Amino acid sequence: MRRTFYASTLALMLASLATTAGAQTGVIVEPRRPPLPPQHKQTQNVAVVPSIPLPASDAVMMIDLRKLLTEIMPRTLASDPQRLAQVNADIEQFKTRTGLDARAFDSLTVGARLVPLPSGAIKIDHVTAIARGTLRADALIAAARTAAKDALSEQTYAGKTIYVASINDQLKLFGLLKTHVKDLAFVVLDPNTLALGEPEDVRAAIDAQAGRGRADLTMLNFPRGAGDFVAFAGNVPAGLLTGMDTGLPNVDRAVASIRSFYGSIGSTPAGAQLMTTLRAQTVADAKQLFETAEALRQVAPGLITVAGAKGKFAQSAINSLKITTKGNEVQLRLEVPQADIAALLRAL
């Protein structure tokens, strides 16, 4: 599973998170947030389960899949039954193509490597998903065989059986993320854990379970809100963001200084909150990054050419985006009203 995009695109994504929120990414001034009930105002340090056998990754994401599918989506799309039906249809299509039902899992952890290309593009490569839940291996494998019309091949690696289906098509993984899949492989690692990806990545997950080449998930150990259902973090490989030419030198220099990032998406009584923190190499770099992001935020309204619901969402996002900085970190925080979320999803 692979995706390719240009480094200049990443630069603008990171500098103006609000206009690109939704893949597959100031001096301190504490963010001013609307009053929320106590359960939403409090944050907590959430320790990542160390047993998740995710292979070494530059970027990782954890999703509370059950909460997303059974609470967030139905509530967000309550006023749009047609769009909600489409989401359910996407989940069913993934189940039909692979035999895997997203609703059978509690959580999904995804890792990927960021690979620079000579063209200046960045490839999101070696995407591996670890799904957790209570699995019935025999039923899961039987469903996969039926979906593959008995064209499910088997490989043996380190004492485990890997099942491979030839897809070679666009597919929405777990009904959520559209990507091109050539050969989709999976392995039941234990009664609660399924690894999914291309064959070499699934083999890497087996190695990770054995303690070899495991991802550092401690990067996800940052304070979270009680309503957060997605957490993400990553380290930017040295030199990945240098040498860009966006035509905006300050943007290039600012984004090239980013060394890591982390953030979350959470539900609030009013809608949703998106937060990302960019960690620069030095305090001076963070100041430049903050000034660049703030400048882009101010000019962005005049650059929006998208019409309809997406354009309205982008305008609203820019207006509500808060950018702050502390030390060598820059934080971007966005409050998204419920109506805007529904409008955006209807337009996708």
CSV table of C-alpha atoms in Angstrom, one decimal:
chain,number,residue,atom,x,y,z
A,1,MET,CA,0.0,0.0,0.0
A,2,ARG,CA,1.6,3.2,-1.2
A,3,ARG,CA,0.9,6.8,-1.8
A,4,THR,CA,3.1,9.5,-3.3
A,5,PHE,CA,2.9,13.3,-2.9
A,6,TYR,CA,5.2,16.2,-3.4
A,7,ALA,CA,7.2,17.8,-0.6
A,8,SER,CA,5.9,21.2,-1.4
A,9,THR,CA,2.4,19.8,-0.8
A,10,LEU,CA,3.5,18.6,2.6
A,11,ALA,CA,4.9,22.0,3.4
A,12,LEU,CA,1.6,23.7,2.8
A,13,MET,CA,-0.2,20.9,4.7
A,14,LEU,CA,1.8,21.4,7.8
A,15,ALA,CA,1.8,25.2,7.7
A,16,SER,CA,-2.0,25.4,7.2
A,17,LEU,CA,-3.4,22.3,8.9
A,18,ALA,CA,-6.9,23.7,8.9
A,19,THR,CA,-7.4,23.8,5.2
A,20,THR,CA,-6.1,20.3,4.7
A,21,ALA,CA,-7.6,18.5,7.8
A,22,GLY,CA,-9.3,15.3,6.8
A,23,ALA,CA,-5.5,11.4,4.3
A,24,GLN,CA,-2.7,10.1,4.1
A,25,THR,CA,-0.1,14.7,8.8
A,26,GLY,CA,3.5,30.9,18.6
A,27,VAL,CA,5.5,32.0,21.7
A,28,ILE,CA,3.6,30.2,24.2
A,29,VAL,CA,0.3,31.5,24.3
A,30,GLU,CA,-2.0,28.8,25.8
A,31,PRO,CA,-4.7,28.0,23.2
A,32,ARG,CA,-8.0,29.8,23.9
A,33,ARG,CA,-10.7,27.2,23.7
A,34,PRO,CA,-14.5,27.5,24.1
A,35,PRO,CA,-15.8,26.5,27.6
A,36,LEU,CA,-16.3,22.7,27.7
A,37,PRO,CA,-17.7,20.3,30.3
A,38,PRO,CA,-15.0,19.0,32.7
A,39,GLN,CA,-14.7,15.7,30.9
A,40,HIS,CA,-13.6,17.5,27.8
A,41,LYS,CA,-11.4,20.2,29.4
A,42,GLN,CA,-9.2,17.7,31.2
A,43,THR,CA,-6.3,16.0,29.5
A,44,GLN,CA,-4.5,12.8,30.4
A,45,ASN,CA,-1.2,11.2,29.5
A,46,VAL,CA,-2.3,8.0,27.7
A,47,ALA,CA,0.3,5.3,27.7
A,48,VAL,CA,0.4,3.3,24.5
A,49,VAL,CA,0.0,-0.5,24.8
A,50,PRO,CA,3.6,-1.7,24.3
A,51,SER,CA,2.4,-5.1,22.9
A,52,ILE,CA,1.2,-3.7,19.6
A,53,PRO,CA,3.6,-5.3,17.1
A,54,LEU,CA,3.9,-2.5,14.6
A,55,PRO,CA,7.0,-2.6,12.4
A,56,ALA,CA,9.5,0.3,12.6
A,57,SER,CA,7.7,3.4,11.2
A,58,ASP,CA,8.4,7.1,10.7
A,59,ALA,CA,4.7,8.0,11.3
A,60,VAL,CA,2.1,6.2,13.4
A,61,MET,CA,-1.6,6.6,14.1
A,62,MET,CA,-3.9,5.0,16.6
A,63,ILE,CA,-7.7,5.0,16.0
A,64,ASP,CA,-10.4,4.1,18.4
A,65,LEU,CA,-12.2,2.2,15.6
A,66,ARG,CA,-15.2,1.1,17.6
A,67,LYS,CA,-15.9,4.6,18.9
A,68,LEU,CA,-15.4,6.1,15.4
A,69,LEU,CA,-17.8,3.7,13.7
A,70,THR,CA,-20.5,3.3,16.4
A,71,GLU,CA,-20.5,6.8,18.0
A,72,ILE,CA,-18.7,9.5,16.0
A,73,MET,CA,-19.9,8.7,12.5
A,74,PRO,CA,-23.6,8.1,13.4
A,75,ARG,CA,-23.8,11.3,15.5
A,76,THR,CA,-22.0,13.4,12.9
A,77,LEU,CA,-24.1,12.2,10.0
A,78,ALA,CA,-27.4,11.9,11.9
A,79,SER,CA,-28.8,14.7,9.7
A,80,ASP,CA,-27.6,13.1,6.5
A,81,PRO,CA,-28.8,9.4,6.3
A,82,GLN,CA,-27.6,9.2,2.6
A,83,ARG,CA,-24.0,10.0,3.5
A,84,LEU,CA,-24.2,7.7,6.5
A,85,ALA,CA,-25.5,4.9,4.2
A,86,GLN,CA,-22.5,5.5,1.9
A,87,VAL,CA,-20.0,5.1,4.8
A,88,ASN,CA,-21.7,1.9,5.8
A,89,ALA,CA,-21.6,0.8,2.1
A,90,ASP,CA,-17.8,1.5,2.0
A,91,ILE,CA,-17.3,-0.7,5.1
A,92,GLU,CA,-19.4,-3.4,3.5
A,93,GLN,CA,-17.5,-3.2,0.2
A,94,PHE,CA,-14.2,-3.7,2.1
A,95,LYS,CA,-15.7,-6.7,3.9
A,96,THR,CA,-16.9,-8.1,0.5
A,97,ARG,CA,-13.5,-7.6,-1.1
A,98,THR,CA,-11.4,-9.0,1.8
A,99,GLY,CA,-13.7,-10.8,4.2
A,100,LEU,CA,-12.6,-8.4,7.0
A,101,ASP,CA,-15.3,-6.5,8.8
A,102,ALA,CA,-14.1,-3.2,10.3
A,103,ARG,CA,-16.9,-3.3,12.9
A,104,ALA,CA,-15.4,-6.5,14.4
A,105,PHE,CA,-12.4,-4.6,15.7
A,106,ASP,CA,-11.9,-2.3,18.7
A,107,SER,CA,-8.8,-0.3,17.6
A,108,LEU,CA,-6.6,0.2,14.6
A,109,THR,CA,-2.9,1.2,14.7
A,110,VAL,CA,-1.2,2.2,11.4
A,111,GLY,CA,2.4,2.8,10.7
A,112,ALA,CA,4.2,4.0,7.6
A,113,ARG,CA,7.7,5.0,6.3
A,114,LEU,CA,8.3,8.4,4.6
A,115,VAL,CA,10.6,7.9,1.6
A,116,PRO,CA,12.1,10.8,-0.4
A,117,LEU,CA,12.2,10.3,-4.2
A,118,PRO,CA,14.7,11.9,-6.7
A,119,SER,CA,11.8,13.9,-8.2
A,120,GLY,CA,11.2,15.8,-4.9
A,121,ALA,CA,8.1,13.7,-4.1
A,122,ILE,CA,7.7,11.9,-0.9
A,123,LYS,CA,6.3,8.4,-0.9
A,124,ILE,CA,4.2,7.1,2.0
A,125,ASP,CA,5.4,3.5,1.9
A,126,HIS,CA,5.3,0.3,3.9
A,127,VAL,CA,1.9,1.0,5.3
A,128,THR,CA,1.1,-1.6,8.0
A,129,ALA,CA,-2.1,-1.9,10.0
A,130,ILE,CA,-2.6,-3.7,13.3
A,131,ALA,CA,-6.2,-4.3,14.2
A,132,ARG,CA,-7.1,-5.4,17.7
A,133,GLY,CA,-10.3,-7.1,18.8
A,134,THR,CA,-11.6,-10.5,19.7
A,135,LEU,CA,-10.9,-12.7,16.6
A,136,ARG,CA,-12.2,-16.0,15.5
A,137,ALA,CA,-9.4,-17.0,13.2
A,138,ASP,CA,-11.2,-19.8,11.5
A,139,ALA,CA,-14.2,-17.7,10.6
A,140,LEU,CA,-12.0,-14.8,9.5
A,141,ILE,CA,-10.0,-17.0,7.2
A,142,ALA,CA,-13.1,-18.7,5.8
A,143,ALA,CA,-14.6,-15.2,5.0
A,144,ALA,CA,-11.4,-14.1,3.4
A,145,ARG,CA,-11.4,-17.3,1.2
A,146,THR,CA,-15.0,-16.6,0.1
A,147,ALA,CA,-14.2,-13.0,-0.7
A,148,ALA,CA,-11.2,-14.0,-2.7
A,149,LYS,CA,-13.3,-16.6,-4.5
A,150,ASP,CA,-10.8,-19.3,-3.3
A,151,ALA,CA,-7.9,-17.3,-4.9
A,152,LEU,CA,-6.3,-16.8,-1.4
A,153,SER,CA,-2.7,-17.9,-1.5
A,154,GLU,CA,-0.7,-18.9,1.6
A,155,GLN,CA,2.8,-18.2,2.8
A,156,THR,CA,4.6,-19.5,5.8
A,157,TYR,CA,6.9,-17.2,7.8
A,158,ALA,CA,8.4,-17.7,11.2
A,159,GLY,CA,5.9,-20.4,12.0
A,160,LYS,CA,2.8,-18.4,11.0
A,161,THR,CA,0.6,-18.5,8.0
A,162,ILE,CA,0.2,-15.3,5.9
A,163,TYR,CA,-2.8,-15.1,3.6
A,164,VAL,CA,-2.5,-13.1,0.5
A,165,ALA,CA,-5.2,-11.8,-1.9
A,166,SER,CA,-4.5,-10.2,-5.2
A,167,ILE,CA,-6.4,-6.9,-5.3
A,168,ASN,CA,-4.5,-4.6,-7.7
A,169,ASP,CA,-7.2,-1.9,-7.4
A,170,GLN,CA,-8.3,1.2,-5.4
A,171,LEU,CA,-9.6,0.1,-2.0
A,172,LYS,CA,-10.9,1.9,1.1
A,173,LEU,CA,-9.1,0.2,3.9
A,174,PHE,CA,-11.6,-0.7,6.6
A,175,GLY,CA,-14.0,1.5,4.7
A,176,LEU,CA,-12.0,4.6,5.7
A,177,LEU,CA,-8.8,5.3,3.7
A,178,LYS,CA,-8.7,5.1,0.0
A,179,THR,CA,-5.4,3.7,-1.4
A,180,HIS,CA,-4.1,1.5,-4.2
A,181,VAL,CA,-3.5,-2.1,-3.1
A,182,LYS,CA,-1.6,-4.6,-5.1
A,183,ASP,CA,-1.4,-7.7,-2.9
A,184,LEU,CA,-3.3,-7.5,0.4
A,185,ALA,CA,-1.8,-9.8,3.1
A,186,PHE,CA,-2.9,-10.5,6.6
A,187,VAL,CA,-1.9,-12.8,9.5
A,188,VAL,CA,-3.5,-13.6,12.8
A,189,LEU,CA,-0.8,-12.9,15.3
A,190,ASP,CA,-2.8,-13.9,18.3
A,191,PRO,CA,-6.5,-14.3,19.3
A,192,ASN,CA,-6.7,-10.5,19.6
A,193,THR,CA,-4.4,-9.2,16.9
A,194,LEU,CA,-4.5,-9.0,13.1
A,195,ALA,CA,-1.7,-7.6,11.0
A,196,LEU,CA,-2.6,-6.2,7.5
A,197,GLY,CA,-0.5,-4.8,4.7
A,198,GLU,CA,1.5,-6.0,1.7
A,199,PRO,CA,3.3,-9.3,2.2
A,200,GLU,CA,6.7,-7.9,3.2
A,201,ASP,CA,5.1,-5.5,5.7
A,202,VAL,CA,3.1,-8.3,7.3
A,203,ARG,CA,6.3,-10.3,7.7
A,204,ALA,CA,7.8,-7.3,9.4
A,205,ALA,CA,4.9,-7.3,11.8
A,206,ILE,CA,5.6,-10.9,12.7
A,207,ASP,CA,9.2,-9.9,13.4
A,208,ALA,CA,8.0,-7.0,15.5
A,209,GLN,CA,5.9,-9.4,17.6
A,210,ALA,CA,9.0,-11.3,18.2
A,211,GLY,CA,10.8,-8.1,19.3
A,212,ARG,CA,12.7,-7.4,16.1
A,213,GLY,CA,12.3,-4.0,14.4
A,214,ARG,CA,9.4,-2.8,16.4
A,215,ALA,CA,8.1,0.8,16.0
A,216,ASP,CA,8.7,3.3,18.9
A,217,LEU,CA,5.1,3.9,20.0
A,218,THR,CA,6.2,6.0,22.9
A,219,MET,CA,6.0,9.0,20.5
A,220,LEU,CA,2.2,8.7,21.0
A,221,ASN,CA,2.5,9.2,24.8
A,222,PHE,CA,1.4,12.8,24.9
A,223,PRO,CA,-1.6,14.4,26.8
A,224,ARG,CA,-4.9,13.7,25.3
A,225,GLY,CA,-8.4,14.9,25.7
A,226,ALA,CA,-11.1,12.5,27.1
A,227,GLY,CA,-12.9,12.8,23.7
A,228,ASP,CA,-10.0,12.0,21.5
A,229,PHE,CA,-10.5,9.1,19.2
A,230,VAL,CA,-7.4,9.5,16.9
A,231,ALA,CA,-3.8,10.1,17.9
A,232,PHE,CA,-0.9,10.5,15.5
A,233,ALA,CA,2.8,11.2,15.7
A,234,GLY,CA,6.0,10.9,13.7
A,235,ASN,CA,9.7,11.7,13.3
A,236,VAL,CA,10.7,13.4,10.1
A,237,PRO,CA,13.7,11.6,8.5
A,238,ALA,CA,16.8,13.9,8.2
A,239,GLY,CA,16.8,15.8,5.0
A,240,LEU,CA,13.3,14.8,4.0
A,241,LEU,CA,11.9,18.3,3.9
A,242,THR,CA,15.0,20.1,2.6
A,243,GLY,CA,15.6,21.2,-1.0
A,244,MET,CA,12.0,22.1,-1.6
A,245,ASP,CA,11.1,24.9,-4.0
A,246,THR,CA,7.6,26.1,-3.4
A,247,GLY,CA,8.4,29.6,-4.6
A,248,LEU,CA,8.1,30.7,-1.0
A,249,PRO,CA,11.6,30.6,0.6
A,250,ASN,CA,10.3,31.3,4.1
A,251,VAL,CA,7.9,28.4,3.8
A,252,ASP,CA,10.7,26.1,2.6
A,253,ARG,CA,13.1,27.0,5.4
A,254,ALA,CA,10.4,26.9,8.1
A,255,VAL,CA,9.1,23.5,7.1
A,256,ALA,CA,12.6,22.1,6.5
A,257,SER,CA,13.2,22.7,10.2
A,258,ILE,CA,10.5,20.3,11.4
A,259,ARG,CA,11.9,17.3,13.1
A,260,SER,CA,8.8,15.6,14.5
A,261,PHE,CA,5.1,16.1,15.0
A,262,TYR,CA,2.2,14.8,17.1
A,263,GLY,CA,-1.5,15.5,17.4
A,264,SER,CA,-5.0,14.2,17.9
A,265,ILE,CA,-8.6,14.4,16.7
A,266,GLY,CA,-11.4,14.5,19.3
A,267,SER,CA,-15.1,14.9,19.7
A,268,THR,CA,-16.5,17.8,21.7
A,269,PRO,CA,-20.1,18.8,22.5
A,270,ALA,CA,-19.9,21.4,19.8
A,271,GLY,CA,-18.3,19.2,17.1
A,272,ALA,CA,-14.7,18.2,16.8
A,273,GLN,CA,-11.2,19.5,17.8
A,274,LEU,CA,-8.1,18.9,15.7
A,275,MET,CA,-4.7,19.6,17.2
A,276,THR,CA,-1.2,19.1,15.8
A,277,THR,CA,2.2,20.1,17.2
A,278,LEU,CA,5.2,20.6,15.0
A,279,ARG,CA,8.6,20.3,16.8
A,280,ALA,CA,11.4,22.3,15.1
A,281,GLN,CA,15.1,21.8,15.5
A,282,THR,CA,15.6,25.0,17.6
A,283,VAL,CA,13.6,27.7,19.3
A,284,ALA,CA,14.6,30.2,16.5
A,285,ASP,CA,13.3,27.7,13.9
A,286,ALA,CA,10.0,27.4,15.8
A,287,LYS,CA,9.6,31.1,15.8
A,288,GLN,CA,10.2,31.2,12.0
A,289,LEU,CA,7.7,28.4,11.5
A,290,PHE,CA,5.1,30.1,13.7
A,291,GLU,CA,5.5,33.4,11.8
A,292,THR,CA,5.3,31.6,8.4
A,293,ALA,CA,2.2,29.6,9.5
A,294,GLU,CA,0.5,32.8,10.8
A,295,ALA,CA,1.3,34.7,7.6
A,296,LEU,CA,-0.2,31.9,5.5
A,297,ARG,CA,-3.3,31.8,7.7
A,298,GLN,CA,-3.8,35.5,7.1
A,299,VAL,CA,-3.5,35.3,3.4
A,300,ALA,CA,-5.2,31.9,2.9
A,301,PRO,CA,-8.8,33.3,2.7
A,302,GLY,CA,-7.9,35.2,-0.5
A,303,LEU,CA,-6.4,32.0,-2.0
A,304,ILE,CA,-9.4,29.7,-1.6
A,305,THR,CA,-11.0,28.9,-5.0
A,306,VAL,CA,-13.0,25.9,-4.0
A,307,ALA,CA,-16.7,26.5,-4.1
A,308,GLY,CA,-19.6,24.9,-2.2
A,309,ALA,CA,-19.4,23.0,1.1
A,310,LYS,CA,-15.6,22.4,0.9
A,311,GLY,CA,-14.9,26.1,0.3
A,312,LYS,CA,-17.2,27.1,3.2
A,313,PHE,CA,-15.4,24.6,5.4
A,314,ALA,CA,-12.0,25.9,4.4
A,315,GLN,CA,-13.0,29.5,5.2
A,316,SER,CA,-14.5,28.5,8.6
A,317,ALA,CA,-11.4,26.4,9.4
A,318,ILE,CA,-9.0,29.3,8.7
A,319,ASN,CA,-11.1,31.7,10.8
A,320,SER,CA,-11.0,29.4,13.8
A,321,LEU,CA,-7.4,28.2,13.5
A,322,LYS,CA,-5.3,29.0,16.5
A,323,ILE,CA,-1.5,29.0,16.2
A,324,THR,CA,0.7,29.2,19.3
A,325,THR,CA,4.3,28.4,20.1
A,326,LYS,CA,6.4,27.4,23.1
A,327,GLY,CA,10.1,26.6,23.1
A,328,ASN,CA,10.8,24.7,19.9
A,329,GLU,CA,7.2,23.6,19.3
A,330,VAL,CA,4.4,25.2,17.2
A,331,GLN,CA,0.8,24.1,17.9
A,332,LEU,CA,-2.1,24.4,15.5
A,333,ARG,CA,-5.5,23.9,17.0
A,334,LEU,CA,-8.8,23.9,15.2
A,335,GLU,CA,-12.4,23.7,16.6
A,336,VAL,CA,-14.8,22.4,14.0
A,337,PRO,CA,-18.6,23.0,14.5
A,338,GLN,CA,-20.8,20.0,14.1
A,339,ALA,CA,-22.6,21.6,11.1
A,340,ASP,CA,-19.2,22.1,9.3
A,341,ILE,CA,-18.2,18.5,9.8
A,342,ALA,CA,-21.5,17.2,8.3
A,343,ALA,CA,-21.2,19.6,5.4
A,344,LEU,CA,-17.6,18.6,4.7
A,345,LEU,CA,-18.4,14.9,4.8
A,346,ARG,CA,-21.4,15.4,2.5
A,347,ALA,CA,-19.1,17.0,-0.1
A,348,LEU,CA,-16.4,14.3,-0.1
